[in-house]
Tab-separated table of C-alpha atoms and ligand atoms in Angstrom:
chain	number	residue	atom	x	y	z
Z	1335	MET	CA	61.084	-22.385	32.977
Z	1336	ARG	CA	63.273	-24.989	31.331
Z	1337	LYS	CA	63.437	-28.518	32.729
Z	1338	GLN	CA	66.318	-29.714	34.894
Z	1339	ILE	CA	67.210	-33.252	33.839
Z	1340	ALA	CA	69.291	-36.106	35.246
Z	1341	ALA	CA	69.739	-38.482	32.305
Z	1342	ALA	CA	71.391	-41.868	32.647
Z	1343	ASN	CA	73.133	-43.458	29.686
Z	1344	TRP	CA	73.723	-47.106	30.506
Z	1345	LYS	CA	75.416	-47.617	27.119
Z	1346	MET	CA	75.994	-51.355	26.445
Z	1347	ASN	CA	76.104	-52.382	30.099
Z	1348	LEU	CA	74.089	-54.503	32.554
Z	1349	THR	CA	71.897	-57.575	32.166
Z	1350	TRP	CA	68.177	-56.943	32.544
Z	1351	ALA	CA	68.255	-58.415	36.055
Z	1352	GLU	CA	70.996	-55.925	36.994
Z	1353	GLY	CA	69.257	-53.042	35.262
Z	1354	LYS	CA	65.916	-53.804	36.895
Z	1355	LYS	CA	67.534	-53.883	40.334
Z	1356	LEU	CA	69.301	-50.601	39.619
Z	1357	LEU	CA	66.042	-48.912	38.634
Z	1358	GLU	CA	64.217	-50.351	41.641
Z	1359	ASP	CA	66.982	-49.240	44.012
Z	1360	ILE	CA	66.882	-45.721	42.569
Z	1361	LEU	CA	63.079	-45.541	42.798
Z	1362	ALA	CA	63.202	-46.908	46.348
Z	1363	ALA	CA	65.011	-43.719	47.376
Z	1364	GLY	CA	61.598	-42.068	46.906
Z	1365	ILE	CA	62.949	-38.825	45.493
Z	1366	SER	CA	59.942	-36.783	44.514
Z	1367	LEU	CA	60.772	-34.665	41.533
Z	1368	THR	CA	59.315	-31.199	41.135
Z	1369	GLU	CA	57.257	-30.241	38.090
Z	1370	ASN	CA	60.442	-28.868	36.649
Z	1371	GLN	CA	62.702	-31.868	37.198
Z	1372	LEU	CA	63.051	-35.072	35.241
Z	1373	ALA	CA	65.014	-38.324	35.588
Z	1374	VAL	CA	65.510	-40.244	32.331
Z	1375	PHE	CA	67.144	-43.633	31.876
Z	1376	GLY	CA	68.774	-44.407	28.531
Z	1377	VAL	CA	68.642	-48.187	28.517
Z	1378	PRO	CA	69.689	-50.788	25.923
Z	1379	SER	CA	66.964	-51.460	23.332
Z	1380	PRO	CA	65.850	-54.901	24.602
Z	1381	TYR	CA	65.033	-53.364	27.978
Z	1382	LEU	CA	62.990	-50.369	26.786
Z	1383	THR	CA	59.485	-51.609	27.535
Z	1384	LEU	CA	60.581	-53.646	30.555
Z	1385	ALA	CA	62.234	-50.583	32.056
Z	1386	ASP	CA	59.245	-48.424	31.148
Z	1387	ALA	CA	57.005	-50.765	33.135
Z	1388	VAL	CA	59.257	-50.353	36.188
Z	1389	VAL	CA	59.092	-46.535	36.157
Z	1390	SER	CA	55.475	-46.271	34.994
Z	1391	GLY	CA	53.356	-44.248	37.363
Z	1392	LYS	CA	56.390	-42.518	38.878
Z	1393	LYS	CA	55.969	-38.842	38.159
Z	1394	ASN	CA	58.716	-37.383	35.957
Z	1395	TYR	CA	60.684	-40.633	35.647
Z	1396	SER	CA	61.059	-41.735	32.040
Z	1397	ILE	CA	62.890	-44.135	29.756
Z	1398	ALA	CA	64.995	-43.179	26.720
Z	1399	ALA	CA	66.323	-45.161	23.791
Z	1400	GLN	CA	70.028	-44.693	23.096
Z	1401	ASN	CA	69.644	-44.404	19.338
Z	1402	CYS	CA	67.242	-44.717	16.429
Z	1403	TYR	CA	67.639	-44.849	12.673
Z	1404	ASP	CA	67.250	-41.977	10.236
Z	1405	LYS	CA	64.682	-43.748	8.014
Z	1406	LYS	CA	60.976	-44.233	8.755
Z	1407	SER	CA	60.829	-47.966	7.983
Z	1408	GLY	CA	62.058	-50.512	5.468
Z	1409	ALA	CA	64.786	-53.041	4.769
Z	1410	TYR	CA	67.291	-51.936	7.417
Z	1411	THR	CA	67.945	-55.135	9.338
Z	1412	GLY	CA	68.747	-54.542	12.978
Z	1413	GLU	CA	67.766	-50.878	13.049
Z	1414	ILE	CA	65.061	-49.254	15.175
Z	1415	ALA	CA	62.730	-46.536	13.870
Z	1416	ALA	CA	61.568	-43.589	15.961
Z	1417	GLY	CA	57.993	-44.577	15.112
Z	1418	MET	CA	58.618	-47.987	16.680
Z	1419	LEU	CA	59.779	-46.319	19.891
Z	1420	GLN	CA	56.635	-44.201	19.876
Z	1421	SER	CA	54.477	-47.276	19.287
Z	1422	VAL	CA	55.674	-48.853	22.541
Z	1423	GLY	CA	55.360	-45.635	24.556
Z	1424	ILE	CA	58.968	-44.435	24.661
Z	1425	LYS	CA	59.219	-40.656	24.840
Z	1426	TYR	CA	62.956	-39.861	24.679
Z	1427	CYS	CA	65.873	-40.887	22.482
Z	1428	ILE	CA	69.561	-40.008	22.746
Z	1429	ILE	CA	70.768	-38.852	19.327
Z	1430	GLY	CA	74.316	-38.317	18.098
Z	1431	HIS	CA	76.285	-39.556	21.071
Z	1432	SER	CA	80.009	-39.191	20.339
Z	1433	GLU	CA	80.363	-42.985	20.439
Z	1434	ARG	CA	77.789	-43.253	17.622
Z	1435	ARG	CA	79.518	-40.478	15.705
Z	1436	GLU	CA	82.915	-42.141	16.124
Z	1437	TYR	CA	82.199	-45.889	15.778
Z	1438	PHE	CA	79.198	-45.712	13.443
Z	1439	ASN	CA	80.213	-42.702	11.346
Z	1440	GLU	CA	77.140	-40.656	12.162
Z	1441	SER	CA	77.437	-37.272	10.452
Z	1442	ASN	CA	75.771	-33.987	11.368
Z	1443	GLN	CA	73.573	-34.422	8.279
Z	1444	MET	CA	72.473	-37.921	9.277
Z	1445	LEU	CA	71.711	-36.675	12.774
Z	1446	ALA	CA	69.545	-33.901	11.318
Z	1447	GLU	CA	67.451	-36.667	9.726
Z	1448	LYS	CA	67.325	-38.659	12.972
Z	1449	LEU	CA	66.024	-35.554	14.736
Z	1450	ASN	CA	63.330	-35.220	12.069
Z	1451	ARG	CA	62.258	-38.834	12.581
Z	1452	CYS	CA	62.078	-38.338	16.362
Z	1453	LEU	CA	60.068	-35.133	16.110
Z	1454	GLU	CA	57.652	-36.653	13.579
Z	1455	SER	CA	57.005	-39.395	16.127
Z	1456	GLY	CA	56.656	-37.160	19.156
Z	1457	ILE	CA	59.913	-38.400	20.660
Z	1458	THR	CA	62.057	-35.853	22.499
Z	1459	PRO	CA	65.606	-36.175	21.210
Z	1460	ILE	CA	68.513	-35.663	23.587
Z	1461	PHE	CA	70.934	-34.314	21.005
Z	1462	CYS	CA	74.617	-34.712	21.873
Z	1463	CYS	CA	77.407	-32.434	20.756
Z	1464	GLY	CA	80.974	-31.896	21.929
Z	1465	GLU	CA	84.579	-31.682	20.826
Z	1466	ALA	CA	87.554	-34.052	20.929
Z	1467	LEU	CA	90.690	-33.267	22.917
Z	1468	ALA	CA	92.701	-32.035	19.905
Z	1469	ILE	CA	90.015	-29.443	19.152
Z	1470	ARG	CA	89.938	-28.281	22.771
Z	1471	GLU	CA	93.742	-28.023	22.754
Z	1472	ALA	CA	93.606	-25.976	19.554
Z	1473	GLY	CA	91.081	-23.685	21.254
Z	1474	THR	CA	88.507	-24.081	18.458
Z	1475	GLN	CA	85.845	-25.901	20.481
Z	1476	ASN	CA	83.220	-23.145	20.279
Z	1477	LYS	CA	83.356	-23.014	16.500
Z	1478	PHE	CA	83.301	-26.835	16.294
Z	1479	VAL	CA	80.205	-27.190	18.475
Z	1480	GLU	CA	78.532	-24.291	16.680
Z	1481	THR	CA	78.956	-26.183	13.378
Z	1482	GLN	CA	77.470	-29.343	14.917
Z	1483	LEU	CA	74.447	-27.349	16.046
Z	1484	LYS	CA	74.029	-25.497	12.753
Z	1485	GLU	CA	74.290	-28.601	10.594
Z	1486	SER	CA	71.962	-30.758	12.673
Z	1487	LEU	CA	69.460	-28.333	14.184
Z	1488	PHE	CA	69.109	-25.183	12.151
Z	1489	HIS	CA	66.586	-26.623	9.692
Z	1490	LEU	CA	64.115	-26.960	12.585
Z	1491	SER	CA	61.385	-24.449	13.359
Z	1492	ALA	CA	61.471	-22.662	16.702
Z	1493	GLU	CA	58.543	-24.825	17.838
Z	1494	GLN	CA	60.473	-28.001	16.956
Z	1495	LEU	CA	63.639	-26.760	18.607
Z	1496	LYS	CA	61.708	-26.280	21.831
Z	1497	SER	CA	61.040	-30.039	21.939
Z	1498	ILE	CA	64.742	-30.869	21.905
Z	1499	VAL	CA	67.142	-31.389	24.786
Z	1500	ILE	CA	70.824	-30.705	24.098
Z	1501	ALA	CA	73.671	-32.495	25.843
Z	1502	TYR	CA	77.157	-31.000	25.650
Z	1503	GLU	CA	79.616	-33.845	26.135
Z	1504	PRO	CA	83.280	-33.005	25.589
Z	1505	ILE	CA	84.775	-36.255	24.309
Z	1506	TRP	CA	87.915	-35.803	26.404
Z	1507	ALA	CA	85.768	-35.942	29.542
Z	1508	ILE	CA	83.767	-39.077	28.655
Z	1509	GLY	CA	84.758	-42.107	30.698
Z	1510	THR	CA	88.080	-40.486	31.592
Z	1511	GLY	CA	87.321	-39.162	35.064
Z	1512	LYS	CA	88.533	-35.813	33.686
Z	1513	THR	CA	85.447	-33.648	34.164
Z	1514	ALA	CA	85.215	-30.234	32.554
Z	1515	SER	CA	85.612	-27.523	35.167
Z	1516	THR	CA	82.486	-25.603	36.081
Z	1517	GLU	CA	83.995	-22.632	34.191
Z	1518	GLN	CA	84.558	-24.715	31.052
Z	1519	ALA	CA	81.056	-26.193	31.251
Z	1520	GLN	CA	79.349	-22.847	31.862
Z	1521	GLU	CA	81.325	-21.157	29.077
Z	1522	MET	CA	80.344	-23.779	26.489
Z	1523	HIS	CA	76.730	-23.976	27.640
Z	1524	ALA	CA	76.438	-20.195	27.369
Z	1525	CYS	CA	78.003	-20.447	23.916
Z	1526	VAL	CA	75.476	-23.109	22.841
Z	1527	ARG	CA	72.641	-20.962	24.133
Z	1528	SER	CA	73.956	-17.885	22.329
Z	1529	VAL	CA	74.232	-19.830	19.042
Z	1530	LEU	CA	70.582	-20.855	19.458
Z	1531	ALA	CA	69.603	-17.306	20.459
Z	1532	ALA	CA	71.230	-15.825	17.346
Z	1533	LYS	CA	69.060	-18.027	15.135
Z	1534	TYR	CA	65.846	-18.452	17.142
Z	1535	GLY	CA	65.857	-15.511	19.554
Z	1536	ALA	CA	66.756	-15.322	23.236
Z	1537	ALA	CA	63.312	-16.347	24.484
Z	1538	VAL	CA	63.423	-19.654	22.582
Z	1539	ALA	CA	67.061	-20.327	23.532
Z	1540	ASP	CA	66.179	-19.704	27.144
Z	1541	GLU	CA	63.666	-22.564	27.095
Z	1542	ILE	CA	66.117	-25.237	25.910
Z	1543	SER	CA	67.561	-27.589	28.516
Z	1544	ILE	CA	71.305	-28.035	27.980
Z	1545	LEU	CA	72.800	-30.964	29.892
Z	1546	TYR	CA	76.471	-31.498	30.632
Z	1547	GLY	CA	77.999	-34.955	30.128
Z	1548	GLY	CA	81.492	-36.281	30.765
Z	1549	SER	CA	82.528	-37.823	34.073
Z	1550	VAL	CA	79.609	-36.413	36.027
Z	1551	LYS	CA	79.922	-38.045	39.451
Z	1552	ALA	CA	78.104	-37.924	42.779
Z	1553	ASN	CA	80.764	-35.545	44.102
Z	1554	ASN	CA	80.786	-33.010	41.261
Z	1555	ALA	CA	77.159	-32.983	40.055
Z	1556	LYS	CA	75.998	-30.247	42.420
Z	1557	ASP	CA	78.761	-27.830	41.362
Z	1558	LEU	CA	78.219	-28.509	37.669
Z	1559	PHE	CA	74.437	-28.252	37.869
Z	1560	SER	CA	74.651	-25.003	39.802
Z	1561	CYS	CA	76.086	-23.243	36.731
Z	1562	PRO	CA	73.370	-20.957	35.343
Z	1563	ASP	CA	73.335	-22.518	31.870
Z	1564	VAL	CA	73.808	-26.156	32.961
Z	1565	ASP	CA	70.395	-27.788	33.259
Z	1566	GLY	CA	71.449	-31.194	34.542
Z	1567	GLY	CA	73.594	-33.996	33.194
Z	1568	LEU	CA	73.901	-36.964	30.860
Z	1569	VAL	CA	75.692	-39.552	32.932
Z	1570	GLY	CA	77.474	-42.754	31.928
Z	1571	GLY	CA	79.533	-44.653	34.518
Z	1572	ALA	CA	78.007	-43.073	37.622
Z	1573	SER	CA	74.493	-43.884	36.390
Z	1574	LEU	CA	75.237	-47.586	36.850
Z	1575	VAL	CA	75.559	-47.223	40.637
Z	1576	ALA	CA	72.266	-46.593	42.431
Z	1577	ALA	CA	73.667	-44.508	45.302
Z	1578	ASP	CA	75.647	-42.328	42.891
Z	1579	PHE	CA	72.776	-41.678	40.526
Z	1580	ILE	CA	70.437	-40.963	43.452
Z	1581	THR	CA	72.848	-38.239	44.570
Z	1582	ILE	CA	73.058	-36.945	41.010
Z	1583	ILE	CA	69.256	-36.702	40.756
Z	1584	GLN	CA	69.218	-34.923	44.110
Z	1585	SER	CA	71.776	-32.438	42.772
Z	1586	LEU	CA	69.357	-31.021	40.209
Z	1587	LYS	CA	68.411	-27.378	40.630
F	1427	13P	P1	80.741	-40.930	31.679
F	1427	13P	O1	79.792	-40.309	32.653
F	1427	13P	O2	81.039	-42.372	31.959
F	1427	13P	O3	81.969	-40.094	31.470
F	1427	13P	O4	79.967	-40.959	30.265
F	1427	13P	C1	79.408	-39.789	29.794
F	1427	13P	C2	78.558	-40.128	28.631
F	1427	13P	O5	79.045	-40.472	27.574
F	1427	13P	C3	77.098	-40.050	28.809
F	1427	13P	O6	76.438	-40.134	27.593
């Protein structure tokens, strides 16, 4: 059975004092996650090990990096290698967020390499895909997302694919308060799963967690997560408010 995941993406927000309090407030809710559920916090790089210490020992609570580089090591000032994340005990890394694609020109090909680096280091990538508004308005979103998946994932073996989490984040829904409807989310998630099934077979596709991201809030998480192919969410703004993210975790199937 595939994992149901509430993933926070703090982006470039919060001081460590604020972040620590947020984590502590969320943990204080004492939500016990089932074997099948996971809460992951994508924190800014300087907080990775500090945050990991706060959640350590809490079953199925984990910390994620928000990015890593596509090279193993070397003269890349300011960059962080997947192997470095592994060396300090980090187990997840968000890869290919639309903000990275847009502001840092990350291509599908580069992201394929980042996925390789994560998998070599035993890091579970949370691979983001999703279309801009113009593509949605043109009605070509399925083809667009299919190309993202093919160009970044299809070199992987079925075994490798099974260690990846996918997050569908329509860009028009990110930070806009304009959430995809449950119908739109389910349709795209089913499409993503069918693209994976065509290449890797239905049994493999069925094991992949596909998260929805884009204005997930405390008041819409339950509806979104109840869609059969939506396995939780990748949450920006609402993950910065303890009470909201607690509700979002509690909305997992
Ligand atoms: P919001 O939840 O703020 O729309 O952000 C979504 C997102 O980009 C998560 O990665």
